[in-house]
Short mmCIF file of C-alpha atoms in Angstrom, two decimals:
data_model
loop_
_atom_site.label_atom_id
_atom_site.label_comp_id
_atom_site.label_asym_id
_atom_site.label_seq_id
_atom_site.Cartn_x
_atom_site.Cartn_y
_atom_site.Cartn_z
CA MET O 1 -68.81 119.69 3.09
CA THR O 2 -69.21 117.36 5.90
CA ALA O 3 -72.23 115.09 5.70
CA ASN O 4 -74.46 115.43 9.09
CA PRO O 5 -75.12 112.28 10.77
CA ARG O 6 -78.11 113.11 12.61
CA GLY O 7 -79.56 114.33 9.96
CA ARG O 8 -79.43 110.58 8.27
CA ILE O 9 -80.56 109.05 11.43
CA ARG O 10 -83.60 111.65 11.38
CA ARG O 11 -84.45 110.69 8.13
CA THR O 12 -84.26 107.22 8.33
CA VAL O 13 -86.67 107.15 11.25
CA LEU O 14 -89.03 109.23 9.40
CA VAL O 15 -89.08 107.03 6.45
CA THR O 16 -89.45 104.14 9.35
CA ALA O 17 -92.33 105.62 10.86
CA THR O 18 -93.85 106.49 7.48
CA CYS O 19 -93.88 102.95 6.53
CA ALA O 20 -94.97 101.53 9.55
CA LEU O 21 -98.24 103.86 9.58
CA ALA O 22 -98.91 102.89 5.72
CA VAL O 23 -99.38 99.04 6.77
CA THR O 24 -103.04 98.48 6.55
CA GLY O 25 -103.82 94.97 7.31
CA ALA O 26 -101.49 92.70 4.84
CA THR O 27 -100.96 95.53 2.51
CA VAL O 28 -97.76 97.93 2.36
CA LEU O 29 -97.01 101.08 0.44
CA SER O 30 -94.47 100.33 -2.67
CA GLY O 31 -91.09 101.60 -1.62
CA CYS O 32 -91.59 100.38 2.16
CA GLY O 33 -90.02 96.80 1.99
CA GLY O 34 -91.49 93.97 2.37
CA ASP O 35 -94.16 94.85 -0.60
CA ASP O 36 -93.61 91.94 -3.12
CA PRO O 37 -96.05 89.18 -2.37
CA ASP O 38 -93.87 87.20 -4.53
CA ALA O 39 -90.53 87.38 -2.56
CA GLY O 40 -89.06 83.66 -1.24
CA THR O 41 -91.81 82.07 -2.92
CA ASN O 42 -91.75 79.19 -5.68
CA GLY O 43 -92.43 82.18 -8.54
CA VAL O 44 -95.46 80.99 -10.11
CA GLY O 45 -97.80 83.67 -8.50
CA LYS O 46 -96.09 85.99 -11.26
CA LEU O 47 -97.05 83.45 -13.97
CA PRO O 48 -100.18 84.18 -16.04
CA ALA O 49 -103.29 82.42 -15.18
CA GLY O 50 -103.10 79.65 -17.78
CA GLU O 51 -99.24 78.97 -16.83
CA ILE O 52 -100.23 78.54 -13.16
CA ARG O 53 -102.67 76.00 -13.86
CA THR O 54 -100.54 74.21 -16.18
CA LYS O 55 -97.83 73.85 -13.57
CA SER O 56 -100.37 73.40 -10.67
CA ARG O 57 -101.94 70.38 -12.73
CA ALA O 58 -98.17 68.78 -13.40
CA ALA O 59 -97.01 68.96 -9.57
CA ALA O 60 -100.53 67.30 -8.81
CA ASP O 61 -100.33 64.56 -11.47
CA ALA O 62 -96.81 63.78 -10.25
CA ALA O 63 -97.49 64.01 -6.75
CA PRO O 64 -97.30 60.05 -5.34
CA ALA O 65 -100.31 60.89 -2.97
CA VAL O 66 -102.86 63.52 -1.58
CA ARG O 67 -105.73 63.77 1.05
CA LEU O 68 -108.77 65.31 -0.34
CA SER O 69 -111.49 66.22 1.54
CA GLY O 70 -114.76 68.60 1.57
CA THR O 71 -118.25 68.47 -1.06
CA VAL O 72 -118.54 67.54 -4.51
CA VAL O 73 -122.34 68.09 -6.42
CA THR O 74 -122.80 65.58 -8.76
CA SER O 75 -126.46 64.74 -10.41
CA GLY O 76 -127.92 66.67 -8.30
CA ARG O 77 -126.34 65.08 -5.23
CA THR O 78 -124.07 65.90 -2.77
CA TYR O 79 -121.12 63.80 -1.62
CA GLN O 80 -119.09 64.75 1.73
CA LEU O 81 -115.55 62.99 1.01
CA ASP O 82 -112.53 62.67 3.08
CA MET O 83 -110.28 60.48 0.92
CA ARG O 84 -106.57 59.92 0.63
CA LEU O 85 -105.28 58.46 -2.56
CA LYS O 86 -102.41 56.95 -4.46
CA THR O 87 -101.56 55.78 -7.67
CA ASP O 88 -102.41 51.88 -6.57
CA GLY O 89 -104.82 52.58 -3.79
CA GLY O 90 -107.10 55.06 -1.80
CA ILE O 91 -109.24 54.67 1.57
CA GLY O 92 -111.73 56.92 3.45
CA SER O 93 -115.05 58.01 3.85
CA VAL O 94 -117.96 59.23 1.46
CA THR O 95 -121.19 60.71 3.27
CA SER O 96 -124.43 61.27 1.39
CA LYS O 97 -127.77 61.89 2.28
CA GLY O 98 -127.17 61.16 6.07
CA ALA O 99 -125.10 58.01 5.33
CA THR O 100 -121.78 57.17 5.63
CA PHE O 101 -119.42 54.24 4.42
CA LYS O 102 -116.02 53.85 3.88
CA LEU O 103 -114.48 52.81 0.73
CA LEU O 104 -110.95 50.93 0.48
CA ARG O 105 -109.33 49.92 -3.08
CA VAL O 106 -106.23 47.72 -3.49
CA GLY O 107 -105.17 47.83 -6.67
CA GLU O 108 -108.27 46.67 -8.73
CA GLN O 109 -109.86 45.63 -5.96
CA LEU O 110 -112.91 47.76 -4.42
CA TYR O 111 -114.32 47.17 -0.97
CA LEU O 112 -117.17 49.27 0.78
CA LYS O 113 -117.93 49.05 4.48
CA ALA O 114 -120.76 50.37 6.40
CA ASP O 115 -122.96 49.89 9.09
CA ALA O 116 -126.49 47.89 9.04
CA ASP O 117 -128.60 50.90 9.07
CA PHE O 118 -126.93 51.85 5.72
CA TRP O 119 -127.42 48.39 4.08
CA ASN O 120 -131.04 48.18 5.48
CA HIS O 121 -131.47 51.64 3.64
CA ALA O 122 -130.02 50.58 0.63
CA ASP O 123 -131.26 47.06 0.49
CA GLY O 124 -134.88 48.12 1.59
CA SER O 125 -134.59 45.36 4.07
CA ASP O 126 -135.66 45.35 7.75
CA GLY O 127 -132.31 43.24 9.59
CA ALA O 128 -131.54 41.00 6.74
CA THR O 129 -128.31 42.68 5.96
CA GLY O 130 -127.13 42.90 9.89
CA LYS O 131 -124.26 40.49 8.57
CA LEU O 132 -122.71 43.16 6.80
CA ASP O 133 -122.61 46.04 9.57
CA GLY O 134 -119.29 46.81 9.74
CA LYS O 135 -117.85 44.49 7.54
CA TYR O 136 -115.73 44.96 3.98
CA VAL O 137 -118.03 43.96 1.11
CA LYS O 138 -115.78 43.52 -2.07
CA VAL O 139 -117.46 44.99 -4.89
CA PRO O 140 -117.50 43.10 -8.32
CA GLN O 141 -115.91 45.26 -10.93
CA GLY O 142 -118.86 44.33 -13.11
CA ASP O 143 -121.06 45.71 -10.75
CA PRO O 144 -122.62 49.34 -11.29
CA ALA O 145 -121.80 50.26 -7.66
CA TYR O 146 -117.80 49.78 -8.77
CA LYS O 147 -117.77 52.22 -11.39
CA LYS O 148 -119.71 54.75 -9.27
CA PHE O 149 -117.62 54.51 -6.21
CA SER O 150 -114.23 53.51 -7.50
CA GLY O 151 -113.78 56.74 -8.95
CA PHE O 152 -113.50 57.91 -5.31
CA THR O 153 -110.56 56.00 -4.63
CA ASP O 154 -109.02 56.66 -8.31
CA LYS O 155 -106.41 59.84 -7.79
CA ALA O 156 -106.08 60.40 -11.67
CA VAL O 157 -109.78 59.81 -12.28
CA LEU O 158 -110.91 61.91 -9.09
CA LEU O 159 -108.44 65.00 -9.63
CA ASP O 160 -108.86 64.78 -13.86
CA GLY O 161 -112.76 65.27 -13.11
CA LEU O 162 -112.41 68.11 -10.41
CA LEU O 163 -109.16 70.14 -11.05
CA THR O 164 -111.12 72.11 -13.86
CA LEU O 165 -111.80 75.75 -14.03
CA HIS O 166 -114.29 76.40 -16.67
CA GLY O 167 -114.32 79.87 -19.14
CA THR O 168 -111.72 82.84 -19.21
CA LEU O 169 -109.01 82.34 -16.66
CA ALA O 170 -107.56 85.26 -14.57
CA THR O 171 -105.49 85.79 -11.43
CA ASP O 172 -107.55 86.98 -8.12
CA GLY O 173 -104.56 87.75 -6.00
CA HIS O 174 -102.71 86.41 -3.16
CA HIS O 175 -104.25 84.57 -0.36
CA ASP O 176 -103.71 82.19 2.73
CA GLN O 177 -104.56 78.59 3.05
CA SER O 178 -104.17 77.26 6.50
CA GLY O 179 -100.86 79.32 6.69
CA THR O 180 -99.49 78.41 3.36
CA PRO O 181 -99.46 81.85 0.84
CA THR O 182 -101.55 81.13 -2.11
CA ILE O 183 -102.25 82.53 -5.72
CA ARG O 184 -105.82 82.04 -6.78
CA ILE O 185 -106.85 81.62 -10.09
CA THR O 186 -110.43 81.98 -11.60
CA GLY O 187 -112.45 80.82 -14.40
CA ASP O 188 -114.81 83.63 -15.96
CA GLU O 189 -114.12 85.83 -12.52
CA GLY O 190 -115.04 83.04 -10.09
CA SER O 191 -118.19 81.67 -11.63
CA GLY O 192 -116.37 78.93 -13.47
CA GLY O 193 -114.46 77.86 -10.18
CA THR O 194 -111.66 78.99 -8.31
CA LEU O 195 -108.22 77.46 -7.20
CA ASP O 196 -105.83 78.48 -4.93
CA VAL O 197 -102.66 77.21 -5.72
CA SER O 198 -99.58 77.16 -3.00
CA LEU O 199 -96.64 79.67 -3.56
CA ARG O 200 -94.65 77.46 -1.15
CA GLY O 201 -92.68 74.42 -2.31
CA LYS O 202 -93.85 72.94 -5.41
CA PRO O 203 -97.19 74.66 -6.66
CA TYR O 204 -99.79 72.32 -5.36
CA PRO O 205 -103.44 73.03 -5.51
CA LEU O 206 -104.57 73.69 -1.80
CA ARG O 207 -108.32 74.95 -2.33
CA LEU O 208 -110.77 74.20 -5.32
CA GLU O 209 -114.08 75.98 -5.34
CA ARG O 210 -116.05 74.55 -8.44
CA GLY O 211 -118.12 76.82 -10.62
CA GLY O 212 -121.86 76.26 -10.13
CA GLY O 213 -121.94 75.53 -6.76
CA ALA O 214 -120.77 71.93 -7.21
CA GLY O 215 -118.64 71.96 -4.05
CA THR O 216 -115.65 72.96 -2.39
CA LEU O 217 -112.69 70.60 -1.51
CA ARG O 218 -109.29 70.85 0.20
CA PHE O 219 -106.26 69.35 -0.80
CA SER O 220 -103.39 68.47 1.99
CA ASP O 221 -100.58 66.14 2.82
CA TRP O 222 -99.42 66.24 -0.94
CA GLY O 223 -97.36 63.22 -1.33
CA GLU O 224 -97.26 61.84 1.94
CA ASP O 225 -97.47 58.11 1.59
CA PHE O 226 -99.67 55.66 3.40
CA ALA O 227 -100.58 52.10 3.53
CA VAL O 228 -103.46 50.53 1.75
CA ALA O 229 -103.60 46.49 2.64
CA LYS O 230 -106.44 43.86 1.63
CA PRO O 231 -108.77 43.68 4.61
CA ALA O 232 -108.55 40.62 6.51
CA LYS O 233 -111.08 37.67 5.70
CA SER O 234 -112.39 37.54 8.87
CA GLU O 235 -113.46 41.57 8.45
CA THR O 236 -114.65 40.56 4.80
CA VAL O 237 -118.03 39.27 3.79
CA ASP O 238 -119.68 38.48 0.27
CA TYR O 239 -122.74 40.37 -0.34
CA GLY O 240 -124.01 37.55 -2.30
CA LYS O 241 -125.53 39.97 -5.36
CA GLN O 242 -125.42 43.03 -6.86
CA LEU O 243 -125.18 45.84 -4.38
CA PRO O 244 -128.48 47.95 -4.21
CA ALA O 245 -128.43 50.54 -6.80
CA SER O 246 -129.06 53.47 -4.38
#
């Protein structure tokens, strides 16, 4: 019996049309093709949540550099961060209670730079700290401010403190972060935090929503190096005493 090519063509057209009608948003019915969200990805989306977290953390630790931006709530205080971090240093800005200051760490040396309003408010003085306006102030390692602010510039310390999900881990579907497909994992169904992990290239963390409303952070520029260097002497000033606790 000779096959009817026109019949095959009609069936093909019918299947194609049916699949096209089955597409709703980003969801495609099984059997229509393109229904595997992990096709062409790095494959971590098929792993259990615990393994995804482990691989994501390993990728983050191994990366030589990262940019981190967003909010962190700690001890009842909210910090807005925009930091670039690597093993031997970091640079960026921190905003808290309407005041913004810049941090620069080169090796073990930490510098803070802010305008006169910041220093006057922090010091409780009126104009006495104008000489610090726009200058890098070296923070002594024995100063309480060193421990407080150096963590914002330390890749290992910051990631160790932030990349944490609390409670029972689970996956929460496939998502997208600025055009990059991700797999989301949660702690205690989201109350313990959520983490979006890249499905493209290395499984880097891309977005973290900390549990308990403790802030939301985005991670980008993984592995992209940047320069950190000691500021020129003309740009540096000695505060002359312990930095204000506030």
